[in-house]
Coordinates of C-alpha atoms in Angstrom, one line a residue:
Chain P
M1 CA 81.4 67.5 109.1
K2 CA 79.9 71.0 109.8
R3 CA 81.1 74.0 106.9
I4 CA 81.8 76.9 109.0
A5 CA 82.0 80.7 108.0
I6 CA 84.3 83.2 109.9
E7 CA 84.6 87.2 108.9
F8 CA 88.1 88.3 110.6
S9 CA 90.0 91.3 110.1
Y10 CA 94.2 91.9 109.7
D11 CA 96.3 94.1 109.7
G12 CA 98.3 93.6 106.6
T13 CA 101.5 95.2 107.1
N14 CA 103.3 92.5 108.5
F15 CA 102.0 89.9 105.7
F16 CA 103.0 88.9 102.3
G17 CA 99.9 89.5 101.4
Y18 CA 96.5 87.1 101.8
Q19 CA 97.2 83.8 100.3
S20 CA 99.4 80.6 101.3
Q21 CA 103.1 81.0 99.9
T22 CA 105.8 78.6 101.0
N23 CA 108.3 80.4 103.0
V24 CA 106.7 84.0 103.8
R25 CA 104.1 85.0 106.6
T26 CA 100.7 85.1 104.9
V27 CA 97.2 85.6 106.6
Q28 CA 96.1 82.3 105.0
G29 CA 99.4 80.7 106.6
E30 CA 98.4 82.0 110.0
L31 CA 94.9 81.0 109.6
E32 CA 95.5 77.8 108.1
K33 CA 98.3 76.8 111.5
A34 CA 96.0 77.9 113.9
L35 CA 93.3 75.6 112.6
E36 CA 95.7 72.5 112.6
R37 CA 97.0 73.4 115.9
I38 CA 93.1 73.3 116.9
F39 CA 92.1 70.4 115.5
K40 CA 95.5 68.4 115.0
T41 CA 94.8 67.7 110.8
Q42 CA 95.5 70.2 108.0
I43 CA 92.7 72.0 107.6
R44 CA 92.1 74.1 104.0
T45 CA 90.2 77.7 104.0
Y46 CA 88.8 79.4 101.2
A47 CA 88.3 83.1 101.0
A48 CA 86.4 85.7 99.6
G49 CA 89.1 87.5 98.5
R50 CA 93.3 87.5 97.9
T51 CA 94.2 90.7 99.2
D52 CA 97.6 92.0 98.1
T53 CA 101.0 92.3 100.1
G54 CA 100.5 95.1 103.1
V55 CA 96.2 95.6 102.8
H56 CA 94.1 95.2 105.6
A57 CA 90.8 93.6 106.1
N58 CA 88.1 94.7 108.3
G59 CA 85.6 92.2 107.5
Q60 CA 87.0 89.3 105.2
V61 CA 85.3 86.0 104.7
A62 CA 86.8 82.5 104.7
S63 CA 85.3 79.1 105.2
F64 CA 86.4 75.7 106.0
D65 CA 85.1 72.6 107.3
C66 CA 85.2 71.4 110.3
P67 CA 86.3 67.9 112.0
I68 CA 84.6 68.2 115.5
D69 CA 80.9 68.5 115.5
R70 CA 80.2 69.4 119.2
L71 CA 81.6 72.8 119.0
T72 CA 79.6 75.9 119.0
E73 CA 80.0 79.0 116.9
T74 CA 81.8 80.5 120.2
D75 CA 84.0 77.7 120.9
I76 CA 85.3 78.0 117.7
R77 CA 86.0 82.0 117.5
N78 CA 87.7 81.6 121.0
A79 CA 89.6 78.9 120.0
I80 CA 91.2 79.8 116.9
N81 CA 91.5 84.1 118.1
A82 CA 93.8 82.2 121.2
N83 CA 95.8 80.3 118.3
L84 CA 95.8 83.5 115.9
P85 CA 98.7 86.1 116.2
D86 CA 97.9 89.7 117.2
D87 CA 97.4 91.1 113.5
I88 CA 94.4 88.8 112.8
Y89 CA 91.2 88.3 114.9
I90 CA 87.4 86.6 114.2
R91 CA 84.8 88.8 114.5
N92 CA 82.3 86.5 113.9
V93 CA 82.0 82.7 113.0
W94 CA 78.5 80.8 112.1
I95 CA 77.5 77.5 110.6
T96 CA 76.5 77.7 107.4
S97 CA 75.4 75.4 104.3
E98 CA 77.5 72.5 103.2
D99 CA 78.3 74.2 99.6
F100 CA 79.2 77.6 100.9
N101 CA 82.1 79.1 99.1
P102 CA 83.0 82.7 100.0
R103 CA 84.6 83.3 96.8
Y104 CA 81.7 82.3 94.7
D105 CA 78.7 83.1 96.8
A106 CA 79.7 86.8 97.5
K107 CA 77.0 89.0 96.3
K108 CA 79.2 92.5 97.1
R109 CA 82.6 93.3 98.1
I110 CA 83.2 96.4 99.7
Y111 CA 86.8 98.6 99.6
H112 CA 87.5 101.5 102.0
Y113 CA 90.7 103.7 100.8
F114 CA 91.9 106.5 103.2
V115 CA 94.2 109.5 102.0
N116 CA 95.4 111.3 104.3
K117 CA 96.1 114.7 102.9
S118 CA 97.2 116.5 106.0
K119 CA 100.5 118.6 105.4
S120 CA 101.8 117.0 108.7
K121 CA 102.4 113.3 108.7
D122 CA 99.9 111.2 111.3
M123 CA 102.4 109.3 113.2
F124 CA 98.9 106.8 114.0
L125 CA 97.3 106.7 110.2
R126 CA 100.7 105.9 108.8
K127 CA 100.3 102.2 108.3
Y128 CA 96.2 102.5 107.2
S129 CA 96.4 105.3 104.9
W130 CA 98.2 107.1 102.3
W131 CA 99.8 110.4 102.6
F132 CA 99.3 112.7 100.0
P133 CA 99.8 115.8 101.7
Y134 CA 98.8 118.4 98.6
E135 CA 95.3 119.7 98.0
L136 CA 92.5 117.6 96.8
D137 CA 89.3 118.4 95.5
A138 CA 86.8 116.5 96.8
D139 CA 84.1 117.3 94.2
R140 CA 86.2 117.1 91.4
M141 CA 87.0 113.3 92.2
R142 CA 83.4 112.9 93.1
K143 CA 82.6 114.0 89.2
G144 CA 85.2 111.7 88.0
A145 CA 84.1 108.6 89.8
T146 CA 80.9 108.7 87.8
F147 CA 82.6 107.6 85.1
F148 CA 83.6 104.4 87.1
V149 CA 80.1 103.8 88.4
G150 CA 78.4 100.8 85.9
E151 CA 79.6 98.2 83.7
H152 CA 83.1 98.7 81.8
D153 CA 86.1 97.0 80.6
F154 CA 88.5 98.0 83.5
V155 CA 91.5 96.8 81.7
S156 CA 93.1 100.7 81.7
F157 CA 93.0 100.1 85.6
S158 CA 94.4 96.7 86.0
K159 CA 97.3 95.6 87.4
K160 CA 99.8 94.2 85.2
G161 CA 100.3 90.6 84.7
D162 CA 96.5 89.9 86.0
D163 CA 95.5 86.4 84.6
D164 CA 92.0 87.5 84.1
A165 CA 90.8 86.7 80.5
K166 CA 87.4 88.7 81.0
T167 CA 88.5 92.4 81.9
I168 CA 84.5 93.9 82.1
R169 CA 83.5 94.4 85.9
T170 CA 80.5 96.3 87.2
I171 CA 80.7 99.1 90.1
N172 CA 77.7 99.8 92.0
G173 CA 78.6 102.3 94.1
L174 CA 82.3 104.9 94.6
R175 CA 81.7 107.3 97.3
I176 CA 84.4 110.3 97.9
I177 CA 83.3 110.7 101.9
E178 CA 85.2 113.6 104.1
M179 CA 85.7 112.0 107.0
R180 CA 87.1 114.6 109.1
K181 CA 89.8 117.3 108.0
D182 CA 92.3 116.3 105.8
L183 CA 91.1 112.8 105.7
I184 CA 89.6 111.6 102.5
L185 CA 87.4 107.9 102.6
I186 CA 87.0 106.2 98.9
R187 CA 84.4 103.2 99.5
V188 CA 83.8 100.9 96.4
E189 CA 81.3 98.4 96.1
G190 CA 80.9 96.1 93.2
L191 CA 80.8 92.2 92.8
S192 CA 84.1 91.5 91.8
F193 CA 87.4 93.4 91.0
L194 CA 90.6 93.3 88.4
R195 CA 94.0 92.6 90.4
G196 CA 95.1 96.2 91.8
M197 CA 91.8 97.9 90.1
V198 CA 90.7 99.3 93.6
R199 CA 94.1 100.8 94.1
S200 CA 94.5 102.2 90.3
I201 CA 90.8 103.6 90.8
V202 CA 92.1 105.8 93.9
A203 CA 95.3 106.8 92.1
N204 CA 93.3 107.9 89.1
L205 CA 90.8 110.0 91.4
V206 CA 93.5 111.4 93.2
R207 CA 95.1 112.7 89.8
V208 CA 91.9 114.2 89.1
G209 CA 91.6 115.6 92.4
T210 CA 95.1 117.7 92.6
G211 CA 93.9 119.0 89.3
L212 CA 96.3 118.0 86.8
W213 CA 93.8 116.0 85.0
D214 CA 90.5 116.8 84.1
P215 CA 87.4 114.8 85.4
L216 CA 86.9 113.7 81.7
T217 CA 90.4 112.3 81.3
L218 CA 89.0 109.1 83.2
E219 CA 86.4 108.5 81.1
E220 CA 89.0 108.7 78.3
V221 CA 91.0 106.5 79.8
L222 CA 88.4 104.2 80.7
E223 CA 87.9 103.7 76.6
S224 CA 91.3 103.7 75.7
K225 CA 91.4 100.1 77.1
D226 CA 95.1 101.3 77.6
R227 CA 96.9 100.4 80.9
S228 CA 99.4 103.1 80.1
R229 CA 97.6 106.1 80.0
S230 CA 96.3 105.3 83.7
A231 CA 97.7 106.9 86.6
G232 CA 99.0 103.9 88.2
L233 CA 98.4 102.5 91.7
A234 CA 98.2 103.7 94.9
P235 CA 100.0 102.6 97.6
A236 CA 98.9 99.0 99.2
H237 CA 98.6 99.9 103.0
G238 CA 95.9 102.9 102.3
L239 CA 93.3 100.0 101.5
F240 CA 90.7 97.6 103.5
L241 CA 88.4 94.9 102.3
Y242 CA 86.1 96.4 104.3
R243 CA 82.9 93.9 104.0
V244 CA 81.9 90.8 102.2
L245 CA 77.8 90.7 101.5
F246 CA 76.0 87.0 100.7
Chain J
M1 CA 125.0 129.1 118.0
K2 CA 121.5 129.0 117.9
R3 CA 118.9 127.1 120.5
I4 CA 116.2 125.4 118.6
A5 CA 112.8 123.9 119.8
I6 CA 111.2 120.9 117.7
E7 CA 107.8 119.4 118.1
F8 CA 107.5 116.0 117.6
S9 CA 104.9 112.9 117.3
Y10 CA 106.3 109.1 117.3
D11 CA 104.6 106.0 118.0
G12 CA 105.7 104.4 121.2
T13 CA 105.3 100.5 120.5
N14 CA 108.8 99.8 119.5
F15 CA 110.5 102.1 121.8
F16 CA 111.9 101.0 124.4
G17 CA 110.9 104.6 126.2
Y18 CA 111.9 108.0 125.5
Q19 CA 114.8 108.5 127.7
S20 CA 118.2 107.1 125.5
Q21 CA 119.8 104.1 127.4
T22 CA 122.9 101.8 126.1
N23 CA 122.0 98.8 124.0
V24 CA 118.2 99.6 123.4
R25 CA 115.9 101.3 120.8
T26 CA 114.9 104.7 122.3
V27 CA 113.6 107.7 120.9
Q28 CA 115.8 110.3 122.3
G29 CA 118.2 107.7 121.0
E30 CA 117.3 107.8 117.6
L31 CA 116.5 111.3 117.7
E32 CA 119.9 112.2 118.9
K33 CA 121.8 109.9 116.3
A34 CA 119.6 111.6 113.4
L35 CA 121.2 114.7 114.6
E36 CA 124.7 113.5 114.8
R37 CA 124.3 112.4 111.2
I38 CA 122.8 115.7 110.2
F39 CA 125.9 117.8 112.1
K40 CA 128.8 115.0 112.6
T41 CA 128.9 116.2 116.3
Q42 CA 127.1 114.7 119.3
I43 CA 123.9 116.5 119.9
R44 CA 122.1 116.8 123.3
T45 CA 118.5 116.9 123.7
Y46 CA 116.1 117.9 126.7
A47 CA 112.3 116.8 126.5
A48 CA 109.6 118.0 128.3
G49 CA 108.6 114.7 129.3
R50 CA 110.0 111.2 129.7
T51 CA 107.7 108.9 128.7
D52 CA 107.6 105.2 129.7
T53 CA 108.3 102.2 127.2
G54 CA 105.2 102.1 124.7
V55 CA 103.6 105.5 125.2
H56 CA 103.0 107.3 122.3
A57 CA 103.3 111.2 121.8
N58 CA 101.4 113.3 119.5
G59 CA 103.6 116.7 120.8
Q60 CA 106.5 115.6 122.3
V61 CA 108.9 118.9 122.3
A62 CA 112.7 119.2 123.0
S63 CA 115.4 121.3 122.9
F64 CA 119.0 121.5 121.5
D65 CA 121.8 123.9 120.4
C66 CA 122.3 123.5 116.7
P67 CA 126.0 124.0 115.4
I68 CA 125.0 125.4 111.9
D69 CA 123.5 129.0 112.1
R70 CA 122.6 129.3 109.0
L71 CA 120.0 127.0 108.7
T72 CA 116.6 127.6 108.4
E73 CA 113.4 126.1 110.6
T74 CA 112.1 124.5 107.7
D75 CA 115.7 123.2 106.7
I76 CA 116.0 121.7 110.3
R77 CA 112.7 120.2 110.3
N78 CA 113.3 118.7 106.6
A79 CA 116.7 117.5 107.8
I80 CA 115.7 115.6 110.8
N81 CA 112.4 113.9 109.2
A82 CA 115.0 112.7 106.2
N83 CA 117.4 111.2 108.7
L84 CA 114.6 109.7 111.6
P85 CA 112.8 105.9 111.0
D86 CA 109.4 106.1 110.3
D87 CA 108.2 106.2 113.9
I88 CA 109.1 109.5 114.9
Y89 CA 107.8 112.7 112.7
I90 CA 109.2 115.9 113.3
R91 CA 106.1 118.7 113.1
N92 CA 107.0 121.8 114.0
V93 CA 110.8 123.2 114.9
W94 CA 111.4 127.1 115.9
I95 CA 114.1 129.0 116.8
T96 CA 114.0 129.8 120.8
S97 CA 115.4 131.8 123.6
E98 CA 119.1 130.8 124.7
D99 CA 117.7 129.4 127.9
F100 CA 114.8 127.7 126.6
N101 CA 113.8 124.5 128.7
P102 CA 111.5 122.4 127.6
R103 CA 111.1 120.1 130.7
Y104 CA 111.2 123.6 133.2
D105 CA 109.6 125.7 131.0
A106 CA 106.4 123.5 130.5
K107 CA 103.4 125.2 131.6
K108 CA 101.2 122.8 130.7
R109 CA 101.5 118.9 130.0
I110 CA 98.2 117.4 128.5
Y111 CA 97.7 113.8 128.3
H112 CA 95.1 111.6 126.2
Y113 CA 94.0 107.5 127.0
F114 CA 92.1 106.3 124.8
V115 CA 89.8 103.2 126.1
N116 CA 88.5 100.7 123.2
K117 CA 85.0 98.9 124.9
S118 CA 84.0 97.8 121.7
K119 CA 83.1 93.7 122.2
S120 CA 85.2 93.3 119.0
K121 CA 88.9 93.4 118.8
D122 CA 89.9 96.6 116.8
M123 CA 93.1 96.1 114.5
F124 CA 93.8 99.0 113.9
L125 CA 93.6 100.6 117.3
R126 CA 95.0 97.6 119.2
K127 CA 98.3 99.2 119.1
Y128 CA 96.7 102.9 119.9
S129 CA 94.4 102.2 123.1
W130 CA 93.5 99.8 126.1
W131 CA 90.9 96.9 124.8
F132 CA 88.6 96.9 127.6
P133 CA 85.5 94.8 126.0
Y134 CA 83.1 95.3 128.6
E135 CA 80.2 98.1 129.9
L136 CA 81.9 101.5 131.0
D137 CA 79.4 104.4 132.5
A138 CA 80.9 107.5 131.4
D139 CA 79.0 109.4 134.1
R140 CA 80.2 107.6 137.1
M141 CA 83.8 107.8 135.6
R142 CA 83.0 111.9 135.3
K143 CA 82.0 111.7 139.3
G144 CA 85.0 110.1 140.1
A145 CA 87.0 112.4 138.1
T146 CA 85.9 115.2 140.2
F147 CA 88.1 114.1 143.3
F148 CA 91.2 114.3 141.1
V149 CA 90.4 117.5 140.1
G150 CA 93.0 120.4 142.0
E151 CA 96.0 120.1 144.4
H152 CA 96.4 116.6 145.7
D153 CA 98.9 114.0 147.1
F154 CA 99.0 111.4 144.5
V155 CA 101.3 109.1 146.1
S156 CA 98.4 106.3 145.7
F157 CA 98.5 106.9 142.2
S158 CA 102.1 106.7 141.2
K159 CA 104.2 103.6 140.4
K160 CA 106.2 102.1 142.8
G161 CA 110.1 103.1 142.8
D162 CA 108.9 106.8 142.1
D163 CA 111.8 108.3 142.8
D164 CA 109.9 111.9 143.6
A165 CA 110.3 113.6 146.9
K166 CA 107.5 115.4 146.7
T167 CA 104.2 113.8 145.6
I168 CA 102.0 116.6 145.7
R169 CA 100.6 117.3 142.1
T170 CA 97.6 119.4 140.6
I171 CA 95.6 118.4 138.0
N172 CA 93.7 120.9 136.0
G173 CA 91.5 119.6 133.8
L174 CA 90.2 115.5 133.7
R175 CA 87.4 115.1 131.0
I176 CA 85.5 111.9 129.8
I177 CA 84.9 112.1 125.9
E178 CA 82.5 109.5 124.3
M179 CA 84.7 110.0 120.9
R180 CA 82.7 107.3 119.0
K181 CA 80.8 104.1 119.8
D182 CA 83.0 102.4 122.1
L183 CA 85.7 104.5 122.2
I184 CA 86.2 106.5 124.9
L185 CA 88.9 109.3 125.8
I186 CA 90.3 110.2 128.7
R187 CA 92.0 113.9 128.9
V188 CA 94.1 114.8 131.6
E189 CA 95.8 118.4 131.9
G190 CA 98.5 119.4 134.4
L191 CA 101.4 121.2 134.5
S192 CA 103.6 118.0 136.0
F193 CA 102.7 114.4 136.8
L194 CA 104.4 111.8 138.7
R195 CA 105.6 108.3 136.9
G196 CA 102.6 106.3 135.9
M197 CA 100.0 108.9 137.5
V198 CA 98.2 109.2 134.2
R199 CA 98.0 105.5 133.8
S200 CA 96.7 104.5 137.2
I201 CA 94.3 107.6 137.3
V202 CA 92.3 106.1 134.2
A203 CA 93.1 102.2 135.8
N204 CA 90.9 103.9 139.0
L205 CA 88.3 105.6 136.5
V206 CA 87.7 102.4 134.6
R207 CA 87.2 100.4 138.0
V208 CA 84.8 103.4 138.7
G209 CA 83.1 102.8 134.9
T210 CA 82.6 99.4 135.5
G211 CA 80.7 99.5 138.3
L212 CA 83.1 97.7 140.8
W213 CA 83.7 100.8 142.4
D214 CA 81.7 103.6 143.7
P215 CA 83.2 107.4 142.6
L216 CA 83.6 108.1 146.1
T217 CA 86.0 105.2 146.6
L218 CA 88.7 107.3 144.4
E219 CA 88.3 109.8 146.8
E220 CA 89.3 107.4 149.9
V221 CA 91.9 106.1 148.0
L222 CA 93.7 109.2 147.5
E223 CA 92.9 110.2 151.2
S224 CA 94.8 106.9 151.9
K225 CA 97.9 107.7 150.5
D226 CA 98.7 104.5 150.3
R227 CA 99.4 103.0 146.7
S228 CA 97.7 99.0 147.7
R229 CA 94.6 100.8 147.6
S230 CA 95.0 102.1 144.0
A231 CA 93.4 100.0 140.6
G232 CA 96.9 99.8 139.4
L233 CA 98.0 100.7 136.3
A234 CA 96.9 100.8 132.9
P235 CA 98.3 99.9 129.8
A236 CA 101.0 102.0 128.3
H237 CA 99.8 101.7 124.8
G238 CA 96.5 103.7 125.5
L239 CA 98.4 106.7 126.4
F240 CA 99.9 109.7 124.3
L241 CA 101.9 112.9 125.6
Y242 CA 99.4 114.9 123.6
R243 CA 100.2 118.5 123.7
V244 CA 103.0 120.2 125.8
L245 CA 102.1 124.2 126.5
F246 CA 104.9 127.0 127.4

């Protein structure tokens, strides 16, 4: 039995998040259904990150044990893609070590968040970006971003109900990139994140970008360790799990 | 009663085309439903182009007579947008002359068609481009495109069942633009087009781009006036009515 790693993308629009749940459509659920159709047996998968409802992925990674040894990586890729719905797509398949676990072996997770600040709604970005039709000063956002980089207690920037006992995380990189007129990409890199942490960081950077908050306010919110002082969460549909590095 | 012009975009994915039909969801149907909700009376709209099922628009234009005179252009824009579903969006509203008719007064229609030639499916372009994961030589396509520019009988490049008696049309511009790695934009400009004509031109250019056809073949197909010699139609979901000029 070979352990297989898959890198895949999905459009989060029509899923109730990544993780399997009974009676609702989830990414993991659809993936495991496809594997069961192919291998005629139930297959458990393990993913690098559990994205929330509405969040997309360019390069989510999962592993599973393949019950048929003679299949090549290309065979597996084609077989899964042929059995998946239109909104999940396997990009890469590789044979990995027997003890590979995407969640624990990940060295870096990169998230992308798109903010569309155009006055006019972009019909074709509406499911893949946060439409925020106001002035945003990217340089102010960059100043604010500096406070997040490094090791901090991010409890102020996590979702209520996060069951994680330890709220210290490290952000290795946080860039504000002006993609084209009116489209801003916020790129966040770190080993792991609290629930809602990227969306919270985005909402707080946007608050600074509008001019309502001084960049320094982010340092205060961070140090307060008080969730009620944060600017809340940016909408899920602007967020992409872009890449997982091992 | 003022005549109003509106410029609007829509995502064609979930419409059975532009034109009203009973019992199916169409762009015109949704637009007229919104107007009826606002003005409490049935309002007829007239559009510059009737896009087929699955075709999108960045800048479709339509006109209607507004029964309430005191409304500003902004009032009208906001009222319609508030009553439209998520996949139609009014970009601009302006008061126009009493005899304005977008269909007959249009001076130029610009269509955009996107071909994604990436080996890997792009999850986020899948509804807005033709995924054609093969080599395409943009320079060969440009050579082929020269035969379409100018006034020609385009019957070979129209949809069977087009009821247009006159099949002579003029293409003012046809450009092949490499947008970014693996994404090709085909931009077509003309006063008016036969049904399926842009999608047929795209399919034929792509046939040339693969190397299967010599660019000169397009001249032969054009001159043959024989629809059966054409390479068929590119899928609807890659096509956008980009702009209408008056």
